[in-house]
Amino acid sequence: MADRYLSFTGTAPGRFLTRRLGLPQPAALERGAFSGGLLHLTAGKTDLDLAPVLARTGLGPDDTGRPAAVVLDATGVRDVDALAEVHAALHPVVRSVATSGRVVVLGTPPDPADHHQAAAQQALEGFTRSLGKEIGRGRTVNLVRLADAARADAAESTLRFLLSPASAYVSGQVVEVGPASGSGTAAPDDWELPLAGRTALVTGAARGIGAAVAHTLAGQGAQVVVLDVPQAEDEARRAAERLGGTALALDITAEDAGERIAAAVPGGIDVLVHNAGVTRDRRLANMPADRWSSVLDVNLASVLRTTDALLAAGAVNRGGRIVATASIAGLAGNAGQTNYGASKAGIVGLVRSLAPRALAGHGVTVNAVAPGFIETRMTAAVPLFIREAGRRMNSLAQGGLPVDVAQTTAWLAHPASGAVNGQVVRVCGQSLLGA
Ligand code: NAD
């Protein structure tokens, strides 16, 4: 499963040869810690008091000329003329951003009542996605839209995530931070252990991405429940023991899965991660009904059923977080995956529809991660040439790791992320598939 091409291009002869042949040049992504400071730029006349939030990220002001992170506050861009300031701010510095560095553009949602503002703010999306595709060297570019441009603190957990190594495989994304909500945006006592005292349940957590999610959430202080099918009970139990959590052997397609989960977590769930998923690929013309229904049942119907049951039973605590797992196959489509693509697009529909009501009714946010090509057992089973294409067809020219999805989940699960709701965030290195 190791990415031998990435290792090869990291050597001097490999770099020489692949450059000469015009092949992709992936940079090994920095997932540890950044060295380097932060550059804070503005475009347009802004009212946003961003400096205190940026100061708390731990990245000091850049004094080296090679910033690890650049934040462009473009919330004041209200017309096309002001877009020139976006160019003027970033053009001189973009080349100097450190390898694996971060660029975050801050904007506001396009205003349906002002087509000049809407044009200028929508322009930032095309700008961000284009810069992400050209910037190279493991650097990422993302756009954060602040619904309430007076409340920089509502975006603190989001900025910390996007400006840190935790977001190594998240690029070309547009995230909306809504008005501060009833679901919590207050800073945790300890930013290192934001989930202390919280209970997280992760489905499909015996292995792969789910195991990484459970590991990351536990590392941030959560008490985790590792749920997986009865056949994987031993693996789930071992994973839970390592994390000081508990295992729950349960097939989530069971009619009463919601009730059984609620019974297993009597204190209620603070973070519910719907990660379990399966593929049963076949072109539609060759796909028997059972292959269709098993994928729809695990990936979508059970998510709907258990979410409904747990919310109705009050088993997701106020301030809780639900994170479901979509896929770029659900956004862009994929040959041989009509069942899987349908199920994952269904997750997007579920998240967008339920999010405002879950927030209003239960004080719970609902978001999705949409992984691209992640190095797991699922993708190791993909035939070689398709696998190699999947790995390279993104702006970072490599596959992501389970920890990348886990870190994104942890940001959405963060107690201070209450203003992030109804978002579908791709963890795909800005895959060329889909917008
Ligand atoms: P994986 O096959 O390695 O792990 C999936 C886990 O889910 C397994 O432990 C499995 O036993 C469990 N599971 C399956 N059916 C279940 C059921 N009915 N009840 C309870 N548990 C069940 O897969 P992965 O690659 O880690 O993927 C995790 C999630 O991420 C899935 O939803 C998948 O669709 C999604 N995803 C993965 C990728 C990727 O590149 N690996 C890309 C996009 C989306």
Short mmCIF file of N, CA, C and O and ligand atoms in Angstrom, two decimals, residues 203-210 227-229 232 250-253 274-279 298-299 325-328 340 344 370-379, ligand 1:
data_model
loop_
_atom_site.label_atom_id
_atom_site.label_comp_id
_atom_site.label_asym_id
_atom_site.label_seq_id
_atom_site.Cartn_x
_atom_site.Cartn_y
_atom_site.Cartn_z
N THR A 203 -18.68 4.50 14.09
CA THR A 203 -19.08 3.22 13.46
C THR A 203 -17.99 2.78 12.49
O THR A 203 -17.30 3.60 11.89
N GLY A 204 -17.85 1.47 12.35
CA GLY A 204 -16.82 0.93 11.45
C GLY A 204 -15.43 1.30 11.90
O GLY A 204 -14.57 1.62 11.08
N ALA A 205 -15.20 1.25 13.21
CA ALA A 205 -13.94 1.79 13.75
C ALA A 205 -12.91 0.71 14.08
O ALA A 205 -11.89 1.00 14.68
N ALA A 206 -13.17 -0.54 13.68
CA ALA A 206 -12.18 -1.59 13.97
C ALA A 206 -10.94 -1.43 13.13
O ALA A 206 -9.87 -1.90 13.48
N ARG A 207 -11.08 -0.78 11.97
CA ARG A 207 -9.92 -0.65 11.07
C ARG A 207 -10.09 0.58 10.19
O ARG A 207 -11.09 1.30 10.27
N GLY A 208 -9.09 0.81 9.34
CA GLY A 208 -9.17 1.84 8.30
C GLY A 208 -9.41 3.24 8.86
O GLY A 208 -8.87 3.62 9.92
N ILE A 209 -10.19 4.00 8.13
CA ILE A 209 -10.42 5.41 8.50
C ILE A 209 -11.09 5.50 9.87
O ILE A 209 -10.73 6.35 10.69
N GLY A 210 -12.04 4.60 10.13
CA GLY A 210 -12.77 4.65 11.41
C GLY A 210 -11.83 4.47 12.59
O GLY A 210 -11.96 5.14 13.63
N LEU A 227 -17.46 0.95 17.40
CA LEU A 227 -18.53 0.06 16.92
C LEU A 227 -18.10 -0.60 15.62
O LEU A 227 -17.57 0.05 14.73
N ASP A 228 -18.32 -1.90 15.55
CA ASP A 228 -18.09 -2.60 14.27
C ASP A 228 -18.94 -3.87 14.25
O ASP A 228 -19.54 -4.24 15.27
N VAL A 229 -18.96 -4.52 13.09
CA VAL A 229 -19.78 -5.73 12.94
C VAL A 229 -19.30 -6.83 13.90
O VAL A 229 -18.11 -6.87 14.26
N ALA A 232 -16.02 -8.54 13.38
CA ALA A 232 -14.78 -7.79 13.65
C ALA A 232 -14.65 -7.46 15.13
O ALA A 232 -13.90 -6.56 15.53
N LEU A 250 -21.89 -4.62 16.68
CA LEU A 250 -23.24 -4.38 16.19
C LEU A 250 -23.20 -4.13 14.70
O LEU A 250 -22.36 -3.36 14.21
N ASP A 251 -24.12 -4.79 13.99
CA ASP A 251 -24.28 -4.49 12.57
C ASP A 251 -25.24 -3.29 12.48
O ASP A 251 -26.38 -3.38 12.93
N ILE A 252 -24.76 -2.20 11.90
CA ILE A 252 -25.59 -0.98 11.95
C ILE A 252 -26.82 -1.07 11.05
O ILE A 252 -27.68 -0.20 11.09
N THR A 253 -26.90 -2.14 10.25
CA THR A 253 -28.11 -2.27 9.45
C THR A 253 -29.25 -2.92 10.25
O THR A 253 -30.37 -3.02 9.76
N HIS A 274 -20.59 8.64 11.73
CA HIS A 274 -21.08 7.58 10.84
C HIS A 274 -20.01 7.30 9.80
O HIS A 274 -19.94 7.97 8.77
N ASN A 275 -19.15 6.35 10.09
CA ASN A 275 -18.03 6.07 9.18
C ASN A 275 -18.19 4.75 8.45
O ASN A 275 -17.68 4.61 7.33
N ALA A 276 -18.89 3.78 9.04
CA ALA A 276 -18.96 2.45 8.42
C ALA A 276 -19.46 2.58 6.99
O ALA A 276 -20.38 3.34 6.70
N GLY A 277 -18.83 1.85 6.10
CA GLY A 277 -19.26 1.92 4.71
C GLY A 277 -18.72 0.74 3.95
O GLY A 277 -17.72 0.13 4.34
N VAL A 278 -19.40 0.38 2.87
CA VAL A 278 -18.95 -0.73 2.03
C VAL A 278 -19.05 -0.35 0.57
O VAL A 278 -19.79 0.57 0.20
N THR A 279 -18.28 -1.05 -0.25
CA THR A 279 -18.44 -0.94 -1.71
C THR A 279 -18.78 -2.33 -2.25
O THR A 279 -18.31 -3.35 -1.71
N VAL A 298 -26.13 -0.16 4.17
CA VAL A 298 -25.05 0.17 5.12
C VAL A 298 -24.74 1.66 5.07
O VAL A 298 -24.65 2.34 6.10
N ASN A 299 -24.55 2.18 3.85
CA ASN A 299 -23.99 3.53 3.70
C ASN A 299 -24.99 4.64 3.92
O ASN A 299 -24.59 5.77 4.26
N THR A 325 -20.09 10.26 6.68
CA THR A 325 -19.01 10.07 5.70
C THR A 325 -19.59 9.95 4.30
O THR A 325 -20.30 9.00 3.99
N ALA A 326 -19.31 10.95 3.50
CA ALA A 326 -19.68 10.89 2.08
C ALA A 326 -18.47 10.39 1.31
O ALA A 326 -17.65 9.64 1.84
N SER A 327 -18.31 10.80 0.10
CA SER A 327 -17.16 10.41 -0.72
C SER A 327 -17.17 11.28 -1.96
O SER A 327 -18.24 11.73 -2.40
N ILE A 328 -16.00 11.48 -2.56
CA ILE A 328 -16.03 12.23 -3.82
C ILE A 328 -16.80 11.45 -4.89
O ILE A 328 -17.30 12.05 -5.83
N TYR A 340 -22.80 2.89 -4.81
CA TYR A 340 -21.98 3.62 -3.83
C TYR A 340 -22.15 5.14 -4.01
O TYR A 340 -22.35 5.88 -3.05
N LYS A 344 -23.59 7.76 -1.24
CA LYS A 344 -22.78 8.85 -0.68
C LYS A 344 -23.37 10.21 -1.04
O LYS A 344 -23.26 11.17 -0.25
N ALA A 370 -15.99 14.21 3.04
CA ALA A 370 -16.06 13.49 1.76
C ALA A 370 -14.63 13.13 1.35
O ALA A 370 -13.95 13.93 0.72
N PRO A 371 -14.18 11.93 1.77
CA PRO A 371 -12.80 11.56 1.42
C PRO A 371 -12.64 11.35 -0.07
O PRO A 371 -13.57 10.93 -0.76
N GLY A 372 -11.44 11.64 -0.54
CA GLY A 372 -11.06 11.29 -1.91
C GLY A 372 -10.33 9.97 -1.87
O GLY A 372 -10.82 9.01 -1.25
N PHE A 373 -9.15 9.91 -2.44
CA PHE A 373 -8.38 8.67 -2.42
C PHE A 373 -7.58 8.62 -1.12
O PHE A 373 -6.64 9.37 -0.91
N ILE A 374 -7.99 7.70 -0.24
CA ILE A 374 -7.30 7.54 1.05
C ILE A 374 -6.65 6.16 1.07
O ILE A 374 -7.27 5.18 0.63
N GLU A 375 -5.43 6.10 1.55
CA GLU A 375 -4.68 4.83 1.55
C GLU A 375 -5.25 3.90 2.63
O GLU A 375 -4.91 4.03 3.81
N THR A 376 -6.13 3.00 2.23
CA THR A 376 -6.71 2.03 3.17
C THR A 376 -6.85 0.68 2.45
O THR A 376 -6.55 0.57 1.27
N ARG A 377 -7.40 -0.28 3.20
CA ARG A 377 -7.63 -1.59 2.62
C ARG A 377 -8.60 -1.49 1.44
O ARG A 377 -8.50 -2.20 0.46
N MET A 378 -9.57 -0.53 1.58
CA MET A 378 -10.57 -0.35 0.53
C MET A 378 -9.89 0.05 -0.79
O MET A 378 -10.17 -0.50 -1.84
N THR A 379 -8.95 0.99 -0.73
CA THR A 379 -8.32 1.46 -1.97
C THR A 379 -7.17 0.54 -2.39
O THR A 379 -6.83 0.50 -3.57
P1 NAD B 1 -12.77 -0.18 5.46
O1 NAD B 1 -13.45 -1.21 4.62
O2 NAD B 1 -11.31 -0.30 5.70
O3 NAD B 1 -13.49 -0.09 6.88
C1 NAD B 1 -14.89 -0.03 7.00
C2 NAD B 1 -15.28 -0.53 8.37
O4 NAD B 1 -16.72 -0.49 8.43
C3 NAD B 1 -14.87 -2.00 8.60
O5 NAD B 1 -14.27 -2.13 9.87
C4 NAD B 1 -16.18 -2.74 8.51
O6 NAD B 1 -16.23 -3.94 9.28
C5 NAD B 1 -17.17 -1.69 9.03
N1 NAD B 1 -18.55 -1.99 8.60
C6 NAD B 1 -18.96 -2.34 7.36
N2 NAD B 1 -20.28 -2.60 7.39
C7 NAD B 1 -20.71 -2.43 8.66
C8 NAD B 1 -21.95 -2.57 9.31
N3 NAD B 1 -23.03 -2.98 8.64
N4 NAD B 1 -22.03 -2.31 10.63
C9 NAD B 1 -20.94 -1.89 11.31
N5 NAD B 1 -19.72 -1.76 10.75
C10 NAD B 1 -19.61 -2.02 9.44
O7 NAD B 1 -13.16 1.21 4.79
P2 NAD B 1 -12.42 2.65 4.88
O8 NAD B 1 -11.62 2.81 3.65
O9 NAD B 1 -11.81 2.82 6.20
O10 NAD B 1 -13.71 3.61 4.71
C11 NAD B 1 -14.37 4.21 5.81
C12 NAD B 1 -15.44 5.13 5.25
O11 NAD B 1 -14.85 6.11 4.39
C13 NAD B 1 -16.51 4.44 4.43
O12 NAD B 1 -17.76 5.04 4.65
C14 NAD B 1 -16.05 4.69 3.02
O13 NAD B 1 -17.13 4.60 2.11
C15 NAD B 1 -15.50 6.08 3.13
N6 NAD B 1 -14.55 6.44 2.08
C16 NAD B 1 -13.34 5.81 1.97
C17 NAD B 1 -12.46 6.22 0.97
C18 NAD B 1 -11.11 5.61 0.80
O14 NAD B 1 -10.36 6.05 -0.07
N7 NAD B 1 -10.71 4.64 1.60
C19 NAD B 1 -12.84 7.20 0.07
C20 NAD B 1 -14.09 7.80 0.20
C21 NAD B 1 -14.92 7.42 1.23
#
